[in-house]
Amino acid sequence: NTQIYVLDDCLNPLPIGVTGKLYVSGAGVGRGYLNKPELTAEKFISNPFIEGERMYDTGDLGRWLSDGNIEFMGRKDHQVKIRGFRIELGEIENAILQYSEDLKQVVVEVKENNQEKVLITYFTASESIDKSALRSFLQEKLPEYMIPSFYVALEKLPLAPNGKIDRRALPSITGDDIIRKEYVASTNLTEEKLATIWQEILGVEKVGITDDFFELGGNSLKIVKLYELIKKNISQDINVTHLFSLRTIRLQAQHIDQYSPEYTKEEEIIEIDF
């Protein structure tokens, strides 16, 4: 006497393998929340599939498996606030799951890194996932402030006694969780100076000249700080808007050396004042 549905935002049933919101209907559904009529009206809605019945919006995400079971995928209504933006973590998790069928479970969590809140993606997958390609995919789906900075592949996600994902047991991030390319060392003075600045701002050791600023955990606020330190220590001939497209040390150095050639003539690396 109980029905469980996996539905999209328009309450349409979703096929096997596609993640949606879980709804429950039938004899086990209660009357509502005590003394909370607005919340009751929001969460207990008419069942579009059975006339006269109601169904409960669980706020959970899940998907049907081919064997008839439902796999729990996380919470839909888990909200956080980062850099002034209110973010629905479930929306990010949904977008990530659209990237590949090889992704089995995804959790996006907020943790402290270098004294600031960052978004971290934890996932399990049946095959290796290209983290850089995943981030590029998300850039087409989500605004910049919703793009996770770190991507952590796990064999399995930690579970609480009730069978749900235990977010508090998710591991801390390491240098391996940063999206970075094969290390390419600096080749001139300008690149050396930029690498020092990047390492200070991003809290990352051994930055290569082909690494992407945003893939290393950069964001719009850090771009502004980068701009200020470049102007203070290297060159006045750069605009903050340039840095959004000049995303590697190599490209930034080429721009600076082109418009400020005097900075390539110094023989020693000066100490940068942060």
mmCIF file of C-alpha atoms in Angstrom:
data_model
loop_
_atom_site.group_PDB
_atom_site.id
_atom_site.type_symbol
_atom_site.label_atom_id
_atom_site.label_comp_id
_atom_site.label_asym_id
_atom_site.label_seq_id
_atom_site.Cartn_x
_atom_site.Cartn_y
_atom_site.Cartn_z
ATOM 1 C CA ASN A 1 0.000 0.000 0.000
ATOM 2 C CA THR A 2 2.938 2.320 -0.617
ATOM 3 C CA GLN A 3 4.131 3.907 -3.837
ATOM 4 C CA ILE A 4 7.559 5.468 -4.402
ATOM 5 C CA TYR A 5 8.230 7.768 -7.341
ATOM 6 C CA VAL A 6 11.390 9.217 -8.886
ATOM 7 C CA LEU A 7 10.251 12.449 -10.553
ATOM 8 C CA ASP A 8 11.699 15.507 -12.271
ATOM 9 C CA ASP A 9 10.907 19.124 -11.338
ATOM 10 C CA CYS A 10 7.637 18.940 -13.310
ATOM 11 C CA LEU A 11 6.563 15.738 -11.519
ATOM 12 C CA ASN A 12 7.223 13.567 -14.559
ATOM 13 C CA PRO A 13 8.481 10.000 -13.935
ATOM 14 C CA LEU A 14 12.146 9.475 -14.782
ATOM 15 C CA PRO A 15 13.613 6.410 -16.519
ATOM 16 C CA ILE A 16 16.026 3.917 -14.990
ATOM 17 C CA GLY A 17 19.380 5.454 -14.099
ATOM 18 C CA VAL A 18 18.263 9.103 -14.152
ATOM 19 C CA THR A 19 18.420 10.960 -10.837
ATOM 20 C CA GLY A 20 15.351 12.794 -9.574
ATOM 21 C CA LYS A 21 13.491 13.685 -6.403
ATOM 22 C CA LEU A 22 11.917 10.906 -4.330
ATOM 23 C CA TYR A 23 8.203 11.053 -3.484
ATOM 24 C CA VAL A 24 6.248 8.643 -1.284
ATOM 25 C CA SER A 25 2.508 7.983 -1.446
ATOM 26 C CA GLY A 26 0.143 5.517 0.173
ATOM 27 C CA ALA A 27 -0.886 4.303 3.597
ATOM 28 C CA GLY A 28 2.389 5.261 5.270
ATOM 29 C CA VAL A 29 2.130 8.967 4.445
ATOM 30 C CA GLY A 30 1.144 11.088 7.442
ATOM 31 C CA ARG A 31 -1.287 13.996 7.615
ATOM 32 C CA GLY A 32 1.393 16.681 7.663
ATOM 33 C CA TYR A 33 3.522 18.718 10.037
ATOM 34 C CA LEU A 34 2.018 19.664 13.395
ATOM 35 C CA ASN A 35 1.131 23.379 13.525
ATOM 36 C CA LYS A 36 3.042 24.043 10.282
ATOM 37 C CA PRO A 37 0.371 24.492 7.578
ATOM 38 C CA GLU A 38 2.672 26.211 5.065
ATOM 39 C CA LEU A 39 5.311 23.486 5.248
ATOM 40 C CA THR A 40 2.591 20.837 5.064
ATOM 41 C CA ALA A 41 1.180 22.413 1.899
ATOM 42 C CA GLU A 42 4.667 22.519 0.388
ATOM 43 C CA LYS A 43 5.715 18.956 1.174
ATOM 44 C CA PHE A 44 2.398 17.046 1.059
ATOM 45 C CA ILE A 45 1.002 17.490 -2.449
ATOM 46 C CA SER A 46 -1.639 15.864 -4.643
ATOM 47 C CA ASN A 47 -0.575 12.623 -6.256
ATOM 48 C CA PRO A 48 -0.921 13.186 -10.032
ATOM 49 C CA PHE A 49 -0.982 9.427 -10.638
ATOM 50 C CA ILE A 50 -3.705 8.388 -8.163
ATOM 51 C CA GLU A 51 -6.810 10.543 -7.855
ATOM 52 C CA GLY A 52 -7.599 11.657 -4.324
ATOM 53 C CA GLU A 53 -4.248 10.554 -2.914
ATOM 54 C CA ARG A 54 -1.438 12.696 -1.570
ATOM 55 C CA MET A 55 2.300 12.153 -1.825
ATOM 56 C CA TYR A 56 5.166 13.376 0.306
ATOM 57 C CA ASP A 57 8.143 15.266 -1.093
ATOM 58 C CA THR A 58 11.048 13.667 0.805
ATOM 59 C CA GLY A 59 13.676 16.161 -0.341
ATOM 60 C CA ASP A 60 15.886 13.169 -1.158
ATOM 61 C CA LEU A 61 17.417 12.367 -4.523
ATOM 62 C CA GLY A 62 17.491 8.883 -5.981
ATOM 63 C CA ARG A 63 17.318 6.822 -9.132
ATOM 64 C CA TRP A 64 15.842 3.519 -10.197
ATOM 65 C CA LEU A 65 18.272 0.663 -10.756
ATOM 66 C CA SER A 66 17.721 -2.007 -13.377
ATOM 67 C CA ASP A 67 17.041 -4.590 -10.641
ATOM 68 C CA GLY A 68 14.048 -2.606 -9.340
ATOM 69 C CA ASN A 69 15.798 -1.087 -6.343
ATOM 70 C CA ILE A 70 16.187 2.644 -5.729
ATOM 71 C CA GLU A 71 19.629 4.105 -5.061
ATOM 72 C CA PHE A 72 19.735 7.053 -2.649
ATOM 73 C CA MET A 73 21.806 9.914 -4.125
ATOM 74 C CA GLY A 74 21.696 12.633 -1.471
ATOM 75 C CA ARG A 75 19.547 15.574 -0.388
ATOM 76 C CA LYS A 76 17.817 18.053 -2.681
ATOM 77 C CA ASP A 77 17.297 20.805 -0.127
ATOM 78 C CA HIS A 78 20.784 20.995 1.381
ATOM 79 C CA GLN A 79 21.614 24.719 1.082
ATOM 80 C CA VAL A 80 24.783 26.597 1.978
ATOM 81 C CA LYS A 81 26.035 30.162 1.616
ATOM 82 C CA ILE A 82 29.449 30.852 0.074
ATOM 83 C CA ARG A 83 30.892 34.270 -0.828
ATOM 84 C CA GLY A 84 27.450 35.823 -0.442
ATOM 85 C CA PHE A 85 25.682 33.314 -2.701
ATOM 86 C CA ARG A 86 23.076 30.849 -1.453
ATOM 87 C CA ILE A 87 23.801 27.521 -3.114
ATOM 88 C CA GLU A 88 21.653 24.401 -3.438
ATOM 89 C CA LEU A 89 24.131 21.536 -3.177
ATOM 90 C CA GLY A 90 21.617 19.122 -4.674
ATOM 91 C CA GLU A 91 21.516 21.209 -7.852
ATOM 92 C CA ILE A 92 25.278 20.837 -8.245
ATOM 93 C CA GLU A 93 25.080 17.111 -7.539
ATOM 94 C CA ASN A 94 22.368 16.711 -10.183
ATOM 95 C CA ALA A 95 24.479 18.551 -12.753
ATOM 96 C CA ILE A 96 27.510 16.372 -12.008
ATOM 97 C CA LEU A 97 25.496 13.169 -12.394
ATOM 98 C CA GLN A 98 24.502 14.275 -15.893
ATOM 99 C CA TYR A 99 28.152 14.217 -16.977
ATOM 100 C CA SER A 100 28.583 10.454 -17.228
ATOM 101 C CA GLU A 101 26.740 7.212 -16.555
ATOM 102 C CA ASP A 102 29.987 5.980 -14.995
ATOM 103 C CA LEU A 103 29.315 8.231 -11.989
ATOM 104 C CA LYS A 104 27.515 6.162 -9.375
ATOM 105 C CA GLN A 105 27.255 8.426 -6.335
ATOM 106 C CA VAL A 106 27.968 12.133 -5.931
ATOM 107 C CA VAL A 107 28.036 14.348 -2.859
ATOM 108 C CA VAL A 108 28.988 18.026 -2.848
ATOM 109 C CA GLU A 109 30.056 19.370 0.532
ATOM 110 C CA VAL A 110 31.480 22.585 1.955
ATOM 111 C CA LYS A 111 34.734 22.500 3.902
ATOM 112 C CA GLU A 112 37.385 24.968 5.042
ATOM 113 C CA ASN A 113 40.517 25.297 2.899
ATOM 114 C CA ASN A 114 43.090 28.051 3.413
ATOM 115 C CA GLN A 115 40.687 29.822 5.777
ATOM 116 C CA GLU A 116 37.807 29.986 3.306
ATOM 117 C CA LYS A 117 34.805 27.868 2.435
ATOM 118 C CA VAL A 118 35.152 25.802 -0.730
ATOM 119 C CA LEU A 119 32.921 23.358 -2.585
ATOM 120 C CA ILE A 120 34.221 19.802 -2.767
ATOM 121 C CA THR A 121 32.834 17.003 -4.914
ATOM 122 C CA TYR A 122 33.074 13.456 -3.571
ATOM 123 C CA PHE A 123 32.144 10.709 -6.009
ATOM 124 C CA THR A 124 32.260 7.022 -6.780
ATOM 125 C CA ALA A 125 32.461 5.769 -10.347
ATOM 126 C CA SER A 126 32.678 2.519 -12.276
ATOM 127 C CA GLU A 127 35.377 3.974 -14.555
ATOM 128 C CA SER A 128 38.020 6.681 -14.216
ATOM 129 C CA ILE A 129 36.565 10.199 -14.472
ATOM 130 C CA ASP A 130 38.408 13.037 -16.245
ATOM 131 C CA LYS A 131 38.143 15.743 -13.584
ATOM 132 C CA SER A 132 39.175 18.551 -15.922
ATOM 133 C CA ALA A 133 36.551 17.548 -18.491
ATOM 134 C CA LEU A 134 33.959 17.277 -15.721
ATOM 135 C CA ARG A 135 34.745 20.815 -14.561
ATOM 136 C CA SER A 136 34.469 22.119 -18.136
ATOM 137 C CA PHE A 137 31.084 20.390 -18.421
ATOM 138 C CA LEU A 138 29.884 22.075 -15.229
ATOM 139 C CA GLN A 139 30.987 25.487 -16.507
ATOM 140 C CA GLU A 140 28.385 25.114 -19.259
ATOM 141 C CA LYS A 141 25.668 24.160 -16.759
ATOM 142 C CA LEU A 142 26.290 26.269 -13.656
ATOM 143 C CA PRO A 143 27.444 29.770 -12.674
ATOM 144 C CA GLU A 144 31.061 30.191 -11.582
ATOM 145 C CA TYR A 145 30.278 30.380 -7.880
ATOM 146 C CA MET A 146 28.659 26.916 -8.008
ATOM 147 C CA ILE A 147 31.646 25.154 -9.602
ATOM 148 C CA PRO A 148 33.412 22.897 -7.070
ATOM 149 C CA SER A 149 37.103 23.585 -6.488
ATOM 150 C CA PHE A 150 38.083 20.019 -5.608
ATOM 151 C CA TYR A 151 37.080 16.564 -6.907
ATOM 152 C CA VAL A 152 37.678 13.534 -4.690
ATOM 153 C CA ALA A 153 37.283 10.010 -6.071
ATOM 154 C CA LEU A 154 36.371 7.413 -3.425
ATOM 155 C CA GLU A 155 35.833 3.670 -3.558
ATOM 156 C CA LYS A 156 32.683 4.159 -1.500
ATOM 157 C CA LEU A 157 30.961 6.981 0.366
ATOM 158 C CA PRO A 158 30.707 6.759 4.178
ATOM 159 C CA LEU A 159 27.258 5.778 5.417
ATOM 160 C CA ALA A 160 25.439 6.596 8.636
ATOM 161 C CA PRO A 161 23.539 3.854 10.546
ATOM 162 C CA ASN A 162 20.306 4.867 8.767
ATOM 163 C CA GLY A 163 21.886 4.087 5.391
ATOM 164 C CA LYS A 164 22.232 7.698 4.263
ATOM 165 C CA ILE A 165 25.541 9.314 3.363
ATOM 166 C CA ASP A 166 27.444 10.521 6.426
ATOM 167 C CA ARG A 167 28.676 13.937 5.281
ATOM 168 C CA ARG A 168 30.625 14.533 8.481
ATOM 169 C CA ALA A 169 32.742 11.443 7.762
ATOM 170 C CA LEU A 170 33.842 12.625 4.319
ATOM 171 C CA PRO A 171 37.660 12.916 4.175
ATOM 172 C CA SER A 172 39.695 16.103 4.072
ATOM 173 C CA ILE A 173 41.134 17.192 0.744
ATOM 174 C CA THR A 174 44.744 16.721 -0.334
ATOM 175 C CA GLY A 175 46.919 18.054 -3.132
ATOM 176 C CA ASP A 176 45.868 15.087 -5.277
ATOM 177 C CA ASP A 177 42.290 16.376 -5.316
ATOM 178 C CA ILE A 178 43.231 19.547 -7.226
ATOM 179 C CA ILE A 179 42.756 19.503 -10.982
ATOM 180 C CA ARG A 180 46.217 20.065 -12.366
ATOM 181 C CA LYS A 181 48.127 19.241 -15.498
ATOM 182 C CA GLU A 182 51.564 17.660 -15.769
ATOM 183 C CA TYR A 183 54.013 19.999 -14.038
ATOM 184 C CA VAL A 184 55.865 22.420 -16.325
ATOM 185 C CA ALA A 185 58.472 24.582 -14.580
ATOM 186 C CA SER A 186 58.894 28.334 -15.047
ATOM 187 C CA THR A 187 61.238 29.347 -17.882
ATOM 188 C CA ASN A 188 61.823 33.039 -17.163
ATOM 189 C CA LEU A 189 61.719 35.652 -14.431
ATOM 190 C CA THR A 190 58.133 36.772 -15.037
ATOM 191 C CA GLU A 191 56.844 33.203 -14.789
ATOM 192 C CA GLU A 192 58.824 32.702 -11.561
ATOM 193 C CA LYS A 193 57.266 35.799 -10.001
ATOM 194 C CA LEU A 194 53.773 34.788 -11.076
ATOM 195 C CA ALA A 195 54.233 31.260 -9.724
ATOM 196 C CA THR A 196 55.182 32.695 -6.326
ATOM 197 C CA ILE A 197 52.072 34.882 -6.287
ATOM 198 C CA TRP A 198 49.810 32.016 -7.380
ATOM 199 C CA GLN A 199 51.170 29.738 -4.659
ATOM 200 C CA GLU A 200 50.487 32.371 -2.014
ATOM 201 C CA ILE A 201 46.939 33.115 -3.174
ATOM 202 C CA LEU A 202 45.873 29.529 -3.861
ATOM 203 C CA GLY A 203 47.784 27.822 -1.061
ATOM 204 C CA VAL A 204 49.157 25.331 -3.583
ATOM 205 C CA GLU A 205 52.747 24.140 -3.776
ATOM 206 C CA LYS A 206 54.700 23.762 -7.016
ATOM 207 C CA VAL A 207 52.407 25.523 -9.480
ATOM 208 C CA GLY A 208 53.185 24.788 -13.127
ATOM 209 C CA ILE A 209 52.984 27.369 -15.898
ATOM 210 C CA THR A 210 50.249 25.425 -17.723
ATOM 211 C CA ASP A 211 48.012 24.914 -14.674
ATOM 212 C CA ASP A 212 44.609 26.612 -14.833
ATOM 213 C CA PHE A 213 44.010 29.238 -12.120
ATOM 214 C CA PHE A 214 40.369 28.256 -11.635
ATOM 215 C CA GLU A 215 41.079 24.527 -11.663
ATOM 216 C CA LEU A 216 43.522 25.056 -8.789
ATOM 217 C CA GLY A 217 40.764 26.562 -6.661
ATOM 218 C CA GLY A 218 40.733 30.124 -7.968
ATOM 219 C CA ASN A 219 37.597 32.245 -8.096
ATOM 220 C CA SER A 220 36.551 35.803 -8.911
ATOM 221 C CA LEU A 221 37.670 37.125 -5.517
ATOM 222 C CA LYS A 222 41.087 35.511 -5.867
ATOM 223 C CA ILE A 223 41.395 36.908 -9.387
ATOM 224 C CA VAL A 224 41.065 40.406 -7.922
ATOM 225 C CA LYS A 225 43.777 39.637 -5.367
ATOM 226 C CA LEU A 226 45.970 38.230 -8.138
ATOM 227 C CA TYR A 227 45.467 41.411 -10.152
ATOM 228 C CA GLU A 228 46.426 43.599 -7.188
ATOM 229 C CA LEU A 229 49.630 41.655 -6.489
ATOM 230 C CA ILE A 230 50.659 41.635 -10.151
ATOM 231 C CA LYS A 231 50.214 45.409 -10.334
ATOM 232 C CA LYS A 232 52.135 45.876 -7.092
ATOM 233 C CA ASN A 233 55.040 43.537 -7.792
ATOM 234 C CA ILE A 234 55.343 42.947 -11.526
ATOM 235 C CA SER A 235 53.479 45.187 -13.974
ATOM 236 C CA GLN A 236 50.902 47.944 -14.235
ATOM 237 C CA ASP A 237 50.103 46.944 -17.818
ATOM 238 C CA ILE A 238 47.383 44.419 -17.130
ATOM 239 C CA ASN A 239 43.638 44.628 -16.593
ATOM 240 C CA VAL A 240 41.672 42.445 -14.217
ATOM 241 C CA THR A 241 39.416 41.381 -17.105
ATOM 242 C CA HIS A 242 42.488 39.965 -18.887
ATOM 243 C CA LEU A 243 43.018 37.497 -16.072
ATOM 244 C CA PHE A 244 39.696 35.744 -16.651
ATOM 245 C CA SER A 245 40.915 34.669 -20.096
ATOM 246 C CA LEU A 246 44.655 34.469 -19.309
ATOM 247 C CA ARG A 247 44.150 31.529 -16.957
ATOM 248 C CA THR A 248 47.695 30.110 -16.911
ATOM 249 C CA ILE A 249 51.016 31.516 -15.763
ATOM 250 C CA ARG A 250 52.406 31.078 -19.260
ATOM 251 C CA LEU A 251 49.668 33.212 -20.844
ATOM 252 C CA GLN A 252 49.873 35.870 -18.137
ATOM 253 C CA ALA A 253 53.660 36.074 -18.452
ATOM 254 C CA GLN A 254 53.462 36.382 -22.233
ATOM 255 C CA HIS A 255 50.995 39.248 -21.876
ATOM 256 C CA ILE A 256 53.119 41.032 -19.269
ATOM 257 C CA ASP A 257 56.358 40.592 -21.215
ATOM 258 C CA GLN A 258 54.713 41.830 -24.392
ATOM 259 C CA TYR A 259 53.456 45.055 -22.831
ATOM 260 C CA SER A 260 56.120 45.497 -20.136
ATOM 261 C CA PRO A 261 59.352 44.230 -21.730
ATOM 262 C CA GLU A 262 61.494 45.977 -19.107
ATOM 263 C CA TYR A 263 60.471 43.298 -16.597
ATOM 264 C CA THR A 264 62.228 40.587 -18.613
ATOM 265 C CA LYS A 265 65.610 42.289 -18.303
ATOM 266 C CA GLU A 266 66.076 41.855 -14.552
ATOM 267 C CA GLU A 267 68.692 39.300 -13.613
ATOM 268 C CA GLU A 268 67.544 38.386 -10.119
ATOM 269 C CA ILE A 269 64.254 37.298 -8.668
ATOM 270 C CA ILE A 270 63.102 39.916 -6.190
ATOM 271 C CA GLU A 271 61.208 39.090 -3.025
ATOM 272 C CA ILE A 272 57.488 39.712 -3.442
ATOM 273 C CA ASP A 273 55.768 41.614 -0.661
ATOM 274 C CA PHE A 274 52.366 40.077 0.248
#
